[in-house]
CSV table of C-alpha atoms in Angstrom, one decimal:
chain,number,residue,atom,x,y,z
A,548,MET,CA,99.2,109.0,85.9
A,549,PRO,CA,98.9,108.3,89.6
A,550,VAL,CA,96.5,105.8,91.1
A,551,TRP,CA,96.3,105.5,94.9
A,552,SER,CA,99.2,108.0,95.0
A,553,MET,CA,101.6,105.9,92.9
A,554,PRO,CA,102.6,105.7,89.4
A,555,GLY,CA,100.0,103.4,87.4
A,556,SER,CA,103.2,101.4,86.3
A,557,GLU,CA,104.1,100.7,89.9
A,558,LEU,CA,100.7,99.1,90.5
A,559,LEU,CA,101.1,97.2,87.5
A,560,ARG,CA,104.6,96.1,88.4
A,561,ARG,CA,103.4,94.9,91.9
A,562,ALA,CA,100.4,93.1,89.9
A,563,LEU,CA,103.1,91.2,87.7
A,564,LEU,CA,105.2,90.4,90.7
A,565,ARG,CA,102.0,88.8,92.3
A,566,ALA,CA,101.7,86.9,89.2
A,567,GLY,CA,105.1,85.4,89.6
A,568,ILE,CA,106.8,87.8,86.8
A,569,ALA,CA,109.7,89.6,88.5
A,570,ASP,CA,111.5,90.8,85.2
A,571,ALA,CA,109.2,93.9,84.4
A,572,ALA,CA,110.4,96.8,82.7
A,573,PRO,CA,109.1,99.6,80.3
A,574,TRP,CA,109.0,98.7,76.5
A,575,THR,CA,112.1,100.1,74.7
A,576,GLY,CA,111.4,98.9,71.3
A,577,THR,CA,113.5,95.6,71.4
A,578,ALA,CA,112.4,92.5,73.2
A,579,ALA,CA,113.9,89.4,74.7
A,580,GLN,CA,112.9,86.0,73.3
A,581,ALA,CA,109.3,84.9,73.9
A,582,PRO,CA,107.5,84.3,76.1
A,583,LEU,CA,106.7,87.9,76.7
A,584,LEU,CA,104.1,90.0,78.2
A,585,LEU,CA,103.1,93.3,76.7
A,586,LEU,CA,100.6,95.3,78.9
A,587,ARG,CA,99.5,99.0,78.3
A,588,ALA,CA,100.7,101.1,81.4
A,589,ASP,CA,97.8,103.4,81.0
A,590,HIS,CA,95.2,100.9,81.9
A,591,VAL,CA,94.6,99.5,85.6
A,592,TYR,CA,94.3,95.5,85.8
A,593,ASP,CA,92.8,93.4,88.4
A,594,ALA,CA,95.7,91.3,89.8
A,595,SER,CA,93.8,88.2,89.1
A,596,LEU,CA,93.5,89.4,85.5
A,597,VAL,CA,97.2,89.8,85.1
A,598,ALA,CA,97.7,86.4,86.9
A,599,GLY,CA,95.2,84.8,84.2
A,600,LEU,CA,96.9,86.3,81.2
A,601,ALA,CA,100.0,85.2,82.5
A,602,ARG,CA,98.9,81.5,82.5
A,603,ARG,CA,97.4,81.9,79.0
A,604,PRO,CA,100.3,82.0,76.4
A,605,GLY,CA,99.1,83.2,73.0
A,606,THR,CA,96.5,85.4,74.4
A,607,LEU,CA,95.4,89.0,73.3
A,608,LEU,CA,93.5,90.7,76.3
A,609,CYS,CA,90.7,92.9,75.0
A,610,ARG,CA,88.6,95.7,76.8
A,611,PRO,CA,85.2,94.4,77.7
A,612,GLU,CA,83.4,97.6,76.5
A,613,ASP,CA,84.6,97.9,73.0
A,614,GLY,CA,87.0,94.8,72.4
A,615,LEU,CA,90.2,96.7,71.7
A,616,PRO,CA,93.5,95.0,72.7
A,617,VAL,CA,95.3,96.3,75.7
A,618,ALA,CA,97.7,93.4,76.3
A,619,ALA,CA,99.1,90.3,74.9
A,620,HIS,CA,101.1,87.1,75.9
A,621,LEU,CA,103.6,86.3,73.4
A,622,ALA,CA,104.7,82.6,73.8
A,623,ALA,CA,107.7,80.9,72.4
A,624,HIS,CA,105.5,77.9,70.9
A,625,LEU,CA,103.5,80.2,68.8
A,626,ALA,CA,104.4,80.8,65.2
A,627,ALA,CA,108.2,82.0,64.9
A,628,HIS,CA,107.3,85.3,63.8
A,629,LEU,CA,105.8,86.3,67.1
A,630,ALA,CA,109.1,85.5,68.8
A,631,ASP,CA,110.9,87.7,66.5
A,632,THR,CA,111.8,91.2,67.9
A,633,ALA,CA,110.4,93.0,65.0
A,634,GLN,CA,107.0,91.4,65.3
A,635,ALA,CA,106.9,91.7,69.0
A,636,ALA,CA,107.6,95.4,68.3
A,637,ALA,CA,104.7,95.3,65.9
A,638,VAL,CA,102.5,94.0,68.3
A,639,ALA,CA,103.4,96.6,71.1
A,640,ALA,CA,102.8,99.3,68.3
A,641,ALA,CA,99.5,98.1,67.8
A,642,LEU,CA,98.6,97.9,71.2
A,643,LEU,CA,99.7,101.4,71.7
A,644,ALA,CA,98.0,102.6,68.7
A,645,GLY,CA,94.5,101.2,69.8
A,646,ARG,CA,94.0,99.0,66.7
A,647,PRO,CA,91.3,96.4,66.7
A,648,ALA,CA,91.9,92.7,67.4
A,649,GLY,CA,91.8,91.7,63.7
A,650,ASP,CA,95.0,93.7,62.8
A,651,PRO,CA,97.5,91.6,61.2
A,652,ALA,CA,100.0,92.5,63.8
A,653,PHE,CA,97.7,90.2,66.3
A,654,ALA,CA,98.0,87.4,64.2
A,655,GLY,CA,98.3,83.9,66.0
A,656,LEU,CA,96.8,85.6,69.2
A,657,LEU,CA,93.5,84.5,70.6
A,658,PRO,CA,91.4,87.5,71.6
A,659,ALA,CA,89.7,87.2,75.1
A,660,ARG,CA,87.9,89.3,77.5
A,661,PRO,CA,88.6,89.7,81.3
A,662,ALA,CA,85.8,87.1,82.2
A,663,ASP,CA,87.4,84.7,80.0
A,664,LEU,CA,90.6,84.7,81.9
A,665,VAL,CA,89.5,84.4,85.5
A,666,ASP,CA,87.1,82.6,87.8
A,667,LEU,CA,84.1,85.1,88.2
A,668,TYR,CA,83.7,83.6,91.5
A,669,ASN,CA,86.1,85.0,94.2
A,670,LYS,CA,86.1,82.5,97.0
A,671,ALA,CA,88.4,84.8,99.2
A,672,LEU,CA,86.2,87.8,99.0
A,673,ARG,CA,83.0,85.8,98.9
A,674,LYS,CA,81.5,87.2,95.8
A,675,ARG,CA,80.9,87.0,92.1
A,676,ALA,CA,82.2,89.9,90.0
A,677,ASN,CA,83.9,90.6,86.9
A,678,PRO,CA,87.6,91.5,87.1
A,679,TYR,CA,88.2,95.2,86.5
A,680,LEU,CA,90.2,96.5,83.5
A,681,LEU,CA,90.2,100.3,83.3
A,682,ARG,CA,91.6,103.1,81.4
A,683,LEU,CA,93.5,105.5,83.7
A,684,ASP,CA,93.8,109.3,82.7
A,685,ALA,CA,93.1,112.5,84.6
A,686,GLY,CA,89.4,112.4,83.8
A,687,THR,CA,88.8,108.7,85.0
A,688,ARG,CA,91.5,108.6,88.0
A,689,ARG,CA,88.6,109.1,90.5
A,690,ALA,CA,86.3,106.4,89.0
A,691,VAL,CA,89.2,103.9,88.7
A,692,GLU,CA,89.9,104.3,92.2
A,693,TRP,CA,86.4,103.8,93.4
A,694,GLU,CA,86.1,100.8,91.2
A,695,MET,CA,89.1,99.2,92.6
A,696,PHE,CA,88.0,100.3,96.0
A,697,GLY,CA,84.6,98.2,95.2
A,698,GLY,CA,86.5,95.3,93.9
A,699,SER,CA,88.5,94.8,97.3
A,700,TYR,CA,85.3,94.7,99.3
A,701,LYS,CA,83.9,91.3,100.5
A,702,GLY,CA,80.6,90.3,99.1
A,703,VAL,CA,79.4,88.7,102.0
A,704,THR,CA,80.0,90.4,105.2
A,705,ASP,CA,77.8,92.3,108.1
A,706,ALA,CA,75.6,95.0,107.2
A,707,ILE,CA,77.8,98.0,108.8
A,708,THR,CA,80.8,96.9,106.7
A,709,LYS,CA,78.9,96.6,103.6
A,710,HIS,CA,76.6,99.6,103.6
A,711,VAL,CA,77.8,102.0,106.2
A,712,TRP,CA,81.8,102.0,106.0
A,713,PRO,CA,82.3,102.0,102.0
A,714,ARG,CA,82.2,105.9,101.3
A,715,PRO,CA,84.1,107.0,104.3
A,716,ALA,CA,86.7,104.0,104.1
A,717,PHE,CA,87.2,105.0,100.6
A,718,GLN,CA,88.3,108.5,101.6
A,719,VAL,CA,90.4,107.4,104.4
A,720,VAL,CA,92.2,104.7,102.3
A,721,ARG,CA,92.9,107.4,99.7
A,722,GLY,CA,94.3,109.5,102.6
A,723,CYS,CA,96.4,106.7,104.0
A,724,ALA,CA,97.8,105.8,100.7
A,725,ALA,CA,98.8,109.5,99.9
A,726,LEU,CA,100.6,109.8,103.3
A,727,GLY,CA,102.4,106.5,103.0
A,728,ILE,CA,100.6,104.8,105.7
A,729,THR,CA,100.9,101.1,105.4
A,730,PRO,CA,98.0,98.5,106.0
A,731,ASN,CA,100.0,97.1,109.0
A,732,GLN,CA,100.1,100.5,110.7
A,733,VAL,CA,96.4,100.7,110.4
A,734,THR,CA,96.1,97.4,111.9
A,735,PHE,CA,98.3,98.2,114.9
A,736,ALA,CA,96.1,101.4,115.5
A,737,SER,CA,93.0,99.1,115.6
A,738,LEU,CA,94.9,96.6,117.9
A,739,LEU,CA,95.4,99.7,120.4
A,740,LEU,CA,91.7,100.5,120.1
A,741,VAL,CA,90.6,96.9,121.0
A,742,PHE,CA,92.6,97.5,124.4
A,743,VAL,CA,91.0,101.0,124.7
A,744,ALA,CA,87.5,99.7,124.4
A,745,LEU,CA,88.1,96.7,126.6
A,746,TRP,CA,89.2,98.9,129.3
A,747,LEU,CA,86.5,101.6,129.1
A,748,PHE,CA,83.8,98.8,129.1
A,749,ALA,CA,85.3,97.2,132.0
A,750,THR,CA,84.9,100.5,133.8
A,751,GLY,CA,81.3,101.1,132.4
A,752,ALA,CA,82.4,103.9,130.4
A,753,TRP,CA,79.7,102.9,127.6
A,754,LEU,CA,79.8,105.9,125.2
A,755,PRO,CA,83.6,106.4,125.0
A,756,GLY,CA,83.8,102.5,124.7
A,757,LEU,CA,81.6,102.2,121.9
A,758,LEU,CA,83.0,105.1,120.2
A,759,ALA,CA,86.5,103.4,120.4
A,760,ALA,CA,85.1,100.0,119.5
A,761,TRP,CA,83.3,101.5,116.2
A,762,VAL,CA,86.7,103.5,115.2
A,763,MET,CA,88.4,100.0,115.7
A,764,THR,CA,85.9,98.3,113.6
A,765,PHE,CA,86.2,101.1,110.7
A,766,LEU,CA,90.0,100.7,110.7
A,767,ASP,CA,89.6,97.0,110.4
A,768,THR,CA,87.5,97.9,107.1
A,769,VAL,CA,90.3,100.2,106.2
A,770,ASP,CA,93.4,98.1,106.5
A,771,GLY,CA,92.3,95.3,104.3
A,772,LYS,CA,91.0,97.6,101.5
A,773,LEU,CA,94.3,99.5,101.6
A,774,ALA,CA,96.3,96.4,101.2
A,775,ARG,CA,94.2,95.1,98.4
A,776,VAL,CA,94.1,98.3,96.4
A,777,THR,CA,97.7,99.1,96.8
A,778,LEU,CA,98.7,95.3,96.3
A,779,THR,CA,100.8,95.5,99.5
A,780,SER,CA,99.1,92.8,101.5
A,781,THR,CA,101.7,90.0,103.0
A,782,PRO,CA,101.2,86.9,104.6
A,783,LEU,CA,102.3,88.3,107.9
A,784,GLY,CA,99.9,91.4,107.8
A,785,ASN,CA,96.9,88.9,107.0
A,786,VAL,CA,97.7,86.6,110.0
A,787,PHE,CA,98.0,89.8,112.2
A,788,ASP,CA,94.7,91.3,111.0
A,789,HIS,CA,92.7,88.3,111.1
A,790,ALA,CA,94.1,87.1,114.5
A,791,ILE,CA,92.9,90.3,115.9
A,792,ASP,CA,89.4,90.1,114.4
A,793,LEU,CA,89.1,86.5,115.7
A,794,ILE,CA,90.1,86.9,119.3
A,795,HIS,CA,88.9,90.1,120.6
A,796,PRO,CA,84.9,90.2,120.3
A,797,PRO,CA,84.0,87.9,123.1
A,798,PHE,CA,86.5,89.5,125.5
A,799,TRP,CA,84.7,92.9,124.7
A,800,TRP,CA,81.5,91.3,125.7
A,801,LEU,CA,83.0,89.8,129.1
A,802,ALA,CA,84.1,93.2,129.8
A,803,TRP,CA,80.8,94.7,129.3
A,804,ILE,CA,79.3,92.4,131.7
A,805,TYR,CA,81.9,93.1,134.4
A,806,GLY,CA,81.4,96.9,133.6
A,807,LEU,CA,77.7,96.5,134.6
A,808,SER,CA,78.7,95.3,138.0
A,809,GLN,CA,81.1,98.4,138.4
A,810,VAL,CA,78.3,100.8,137.7
A,811,GLY,CA,75.5,99.4,139.8
A,812,MET,CA,73.8,97.8,137.0
A,813,PRO,CA,74.6,93.9,137.5
A,814,LEU,CA,73.0,91.3,135.6
A,815,ALA,CA,70.9,88.7,137.6
A,816,HIS,CA,72.9,85.7,136.1
A,817,PRO,CA,76.0,87.4,134.8
A,818,VAL,CA,78.1,84.2,134.7
A,819,ALA,CA,75.5,82.4,132.7
A,820,VAL,CA,75.3,85.5,130.2
A,821,GLY,CA,79.0,85.3,130.1
A,822,VAL,CA,79.1,81.6,129.2
A,823,ILE,CA,76.4,82.2,126.3
A,824,VAL,CA,78.3,85.3,124.8
A,825,PHE,CA,81.7,83.9,124.9
A,826,GLY,CA,81.0,80.1,124.4
A,827,GLY,CA,78.4,81.1,121.9
A,828,TYR,CA,80.9,83.1,120.0
A,829,VAL,CA,83.5,80.2,120.2
A,830,LEU,CA,80.7,77.6,119.0
A,831,GLN,CA,79.8,79.8,116.1
A,832,ARG,CA,83.2,79.9,115.0
A,833,LEU,CA,83.7,76.0,115.3
A,834,GLN,CA,80.4,75.5,113.4
A,835,GLU,CA,81.7,77.6,110.5
A,836,GLY,CA,84.9,75.7,110.5
A,837,LEU,CA,83.0,72.2,110.6
A,838,PHE,CA,80.7,73.4,107.7
A,839,LEU,CA,83.9,74.3,105.5
A,840,ALA,CA,85.5,70.7,106.5
A,841,LEU,CA,82.4,68.8,105.6
A,842,TYR,CA,81.2,70.7,102.5
A,843,LYS,CA,84.2,72.8,101.1
A,844,MET,CA,82.6,76.0,101.4
A,845,GLU,CA,81.8,78.8,103.8
A,846,ILE,CA,78.5,78.5,105.6
A,847,HIS,CA,77.3,81.9,104.6
A,848,VAL,CA,77.9,81.5,100.9
A,849,TRP,CA,75.9,78.4,100.2
A,850,ARG,CA,72.4,79.8,99.7
A,851,ARG,CA,71.1,83.3,99.2
A,852,PHE,CA,69.4,83.2,102.7
A,853,ASP,CA,72.7,82.5,104.2
A,854,SER,CA,74.4,85.4,102.9
A,855,PHE,CA,71.5,87.7,103.8
A,856,PHE,CA,71.6,86.2,107.4
A,857,ARG,CA,75.5,87.1,107.7
A,858,LEU,CA,74.5,90.7,107.5
A,859,TRP,CA,73.0,90.3,111.0
A,860,ILE,CA,74.5,87.5,112.6
A,861,ALA,CA,75.6,87.7,116.2
A,862,ARG,CA,79.1,88.6,115.5
A,863,ARG,CA,81.1,91.8,116.4
A,864,ASN,CA,79.5,94.7,114.4
A,865,PRO,CA,75.8,93.6,114.7
A,866,ASN,CA,76.3,93.0,118.4
A,867,LEU,CA,77.9,96.5,118.6
A,868,LEU,CA,74.9,98.0,117.1
A,869,ILE,CA,72.5,96.3,119.4
A,870,LEU,CA,74.7,97.3,122.6
A,871,SER,CA,74.6,100.9,121.0
A,872,LEU,CA,71.0,101.3,120.7
A,873,PHE,CA,70.2,99.8,123.9
A,874,THR,CA,73.0,102.2,125.6
A,875,LEU,CA,71.4,105.2,124.0
A,876,PHE,CA,68.1,104.4,125.6
A,877,GLY,CA,69.9,103.9,128.9
A,878,ARG,CA,69.9,100.2,129.4
A,879,PRO,CA,73.3,98.6,128.5
A,880,ASP,CA,72.1,95.7,130.7
A,881,TRP,CA,69.2,95.1,128.3
A,882,GLY,CA,71.5,95.4,125.4
A,883,MET,CA,74.1,92.6,126.9
A,884,LEU,CA,70.8,90.4,127.4
A,885,ALA,CA,69.7,90.9,123.7
A,886,VAL,CA,73.1,90.1,122.6
A,887,ALA,CA,73.1,86.8,124.6
A,888,ALA,CA,69.7,86.0,123.1
A,889,TRP,CA,70.9,86.7,119.5
A,890,THR,CA,74.0,84.5,120.0
A,891,VAL,CA,71.8,81.8,121.1
A,892,LEU,CA,69.7,82.2,117.9
A,893,GLY,CA,72.6,82.5,115.6
A,894,CYS,CA,74.1,79.1,116.8
A,895,LEU,CA,70.8,77.3,116.4
A,896,GLU,CA,70.3,78.8,113.0
A,897,GLN,CA,73.7,77.4,111.9
A,898,VAL,CA,73.0,74.1,113.5
A,899,VAL,CA,69.9,74.0,111.2
A,900,VAL,CA,72.0,75.3,108.1
A,901,THR,CA,74.5,72.4,108.6
A,902,ILE,CA,71.9,69.8,108.9
A,903,GLN,CA,70.0,71.0,105.8
A,904,ALA,CA,73.2,71.1,103.8
A,905,GLY,CA,73.8,67.2,104.9
A,906,LEU,CA,70.6,66.5,103.4
A,907,ALA,CA,71.1,68.5,100.5
A,908,ARG,CA,74.4,66.8,99.4
A,909,ARG,CA,72.6,63.6,99.3
A,910,ARG,CA,71.1,64.8,96.2
A,911,GLY,CA,74.4,66.1,94.7
A,912,PRO,CA,77.4,68.4,95.5
A,913,LEU,CA,76.7,71.5,97.1
A,914,ARG,CA,77.2,74.7,95.2
A,915,SER,CA,77.3,78.3,96.2
A,916,TRP,CA,74.7,80.5,94.7
A,917,LEU,CA,77.4,83.0,94.1
A,918,GLU,CA,78.8,80.6,91.5
A,919,GLY,CA,75.9,81.3,89.1
């Protein structure tokens, strides 16, 4: 059964490869000596779950909703009968038949649910969530894809990315997967739009520039989700994507200030505003790096309020929203002044949070509220 326009077995092969298991093949009824991983190919496994199972010899992975086993890790150090080909075949047959965890074929294996094998707090995606383990068939395919897509989303991000983009991005990700469009191709398209928006802002073409900028931010959501759900992310693609995200926003704001002078709406103190929006952006990033170095966690995941504030902090998407609203009312100049003010407030807020964290650490190690 296909998922994201590829066979479910291919997605499983990619998950195994990420777990360091390159020797993967369909079950033929005979087995090499243990250790041996047996997984039902009619299920979709969170990549972290496959990695967790690979690290746990002697484990029987069971579905969380009904406890039925779907995968097993047979290890050489278990009882000798588990390393025997006939017994391995018995385990495989029991998995395919959907027998309960108490079946004699599973003797010597420790039943475990997905939450037992992985840390529920995903630092990379800044969220706490159960790893997915989903049955894949014609009736569940769409629901499986939506669940996987939700699992690929960062838990702490801006309001536009979190609440506006998911539904349309899901459809575009499905389309990209069907057409064979890679995440890096999407990222390259977003890079082109960075320069298009920059030029349009510098010429005072506000609405076309905002359109290009918003499409760019949308594609910035699509590329990461496409990479995660299809398990095609690469170190180079990750650096490519994050480098673009990190560098371009303050140059957009400087182009906007320059564009105001080109259409007869110059700011009274353009240099000062430019220093604030550019320098403030750099300062915010440095503050976030300092917090991470001092407290070993990102500043926006410490307390619930910090995660809420991240929805609206003076970063690219919230700033674009401010500029869009003021532009629709015919005052792009006021929009930039509002962005400058919001940037100052964001910097001050992060200074306060950093000091509060230092005081709180005197009472013990800091812990993210997402860790439960």
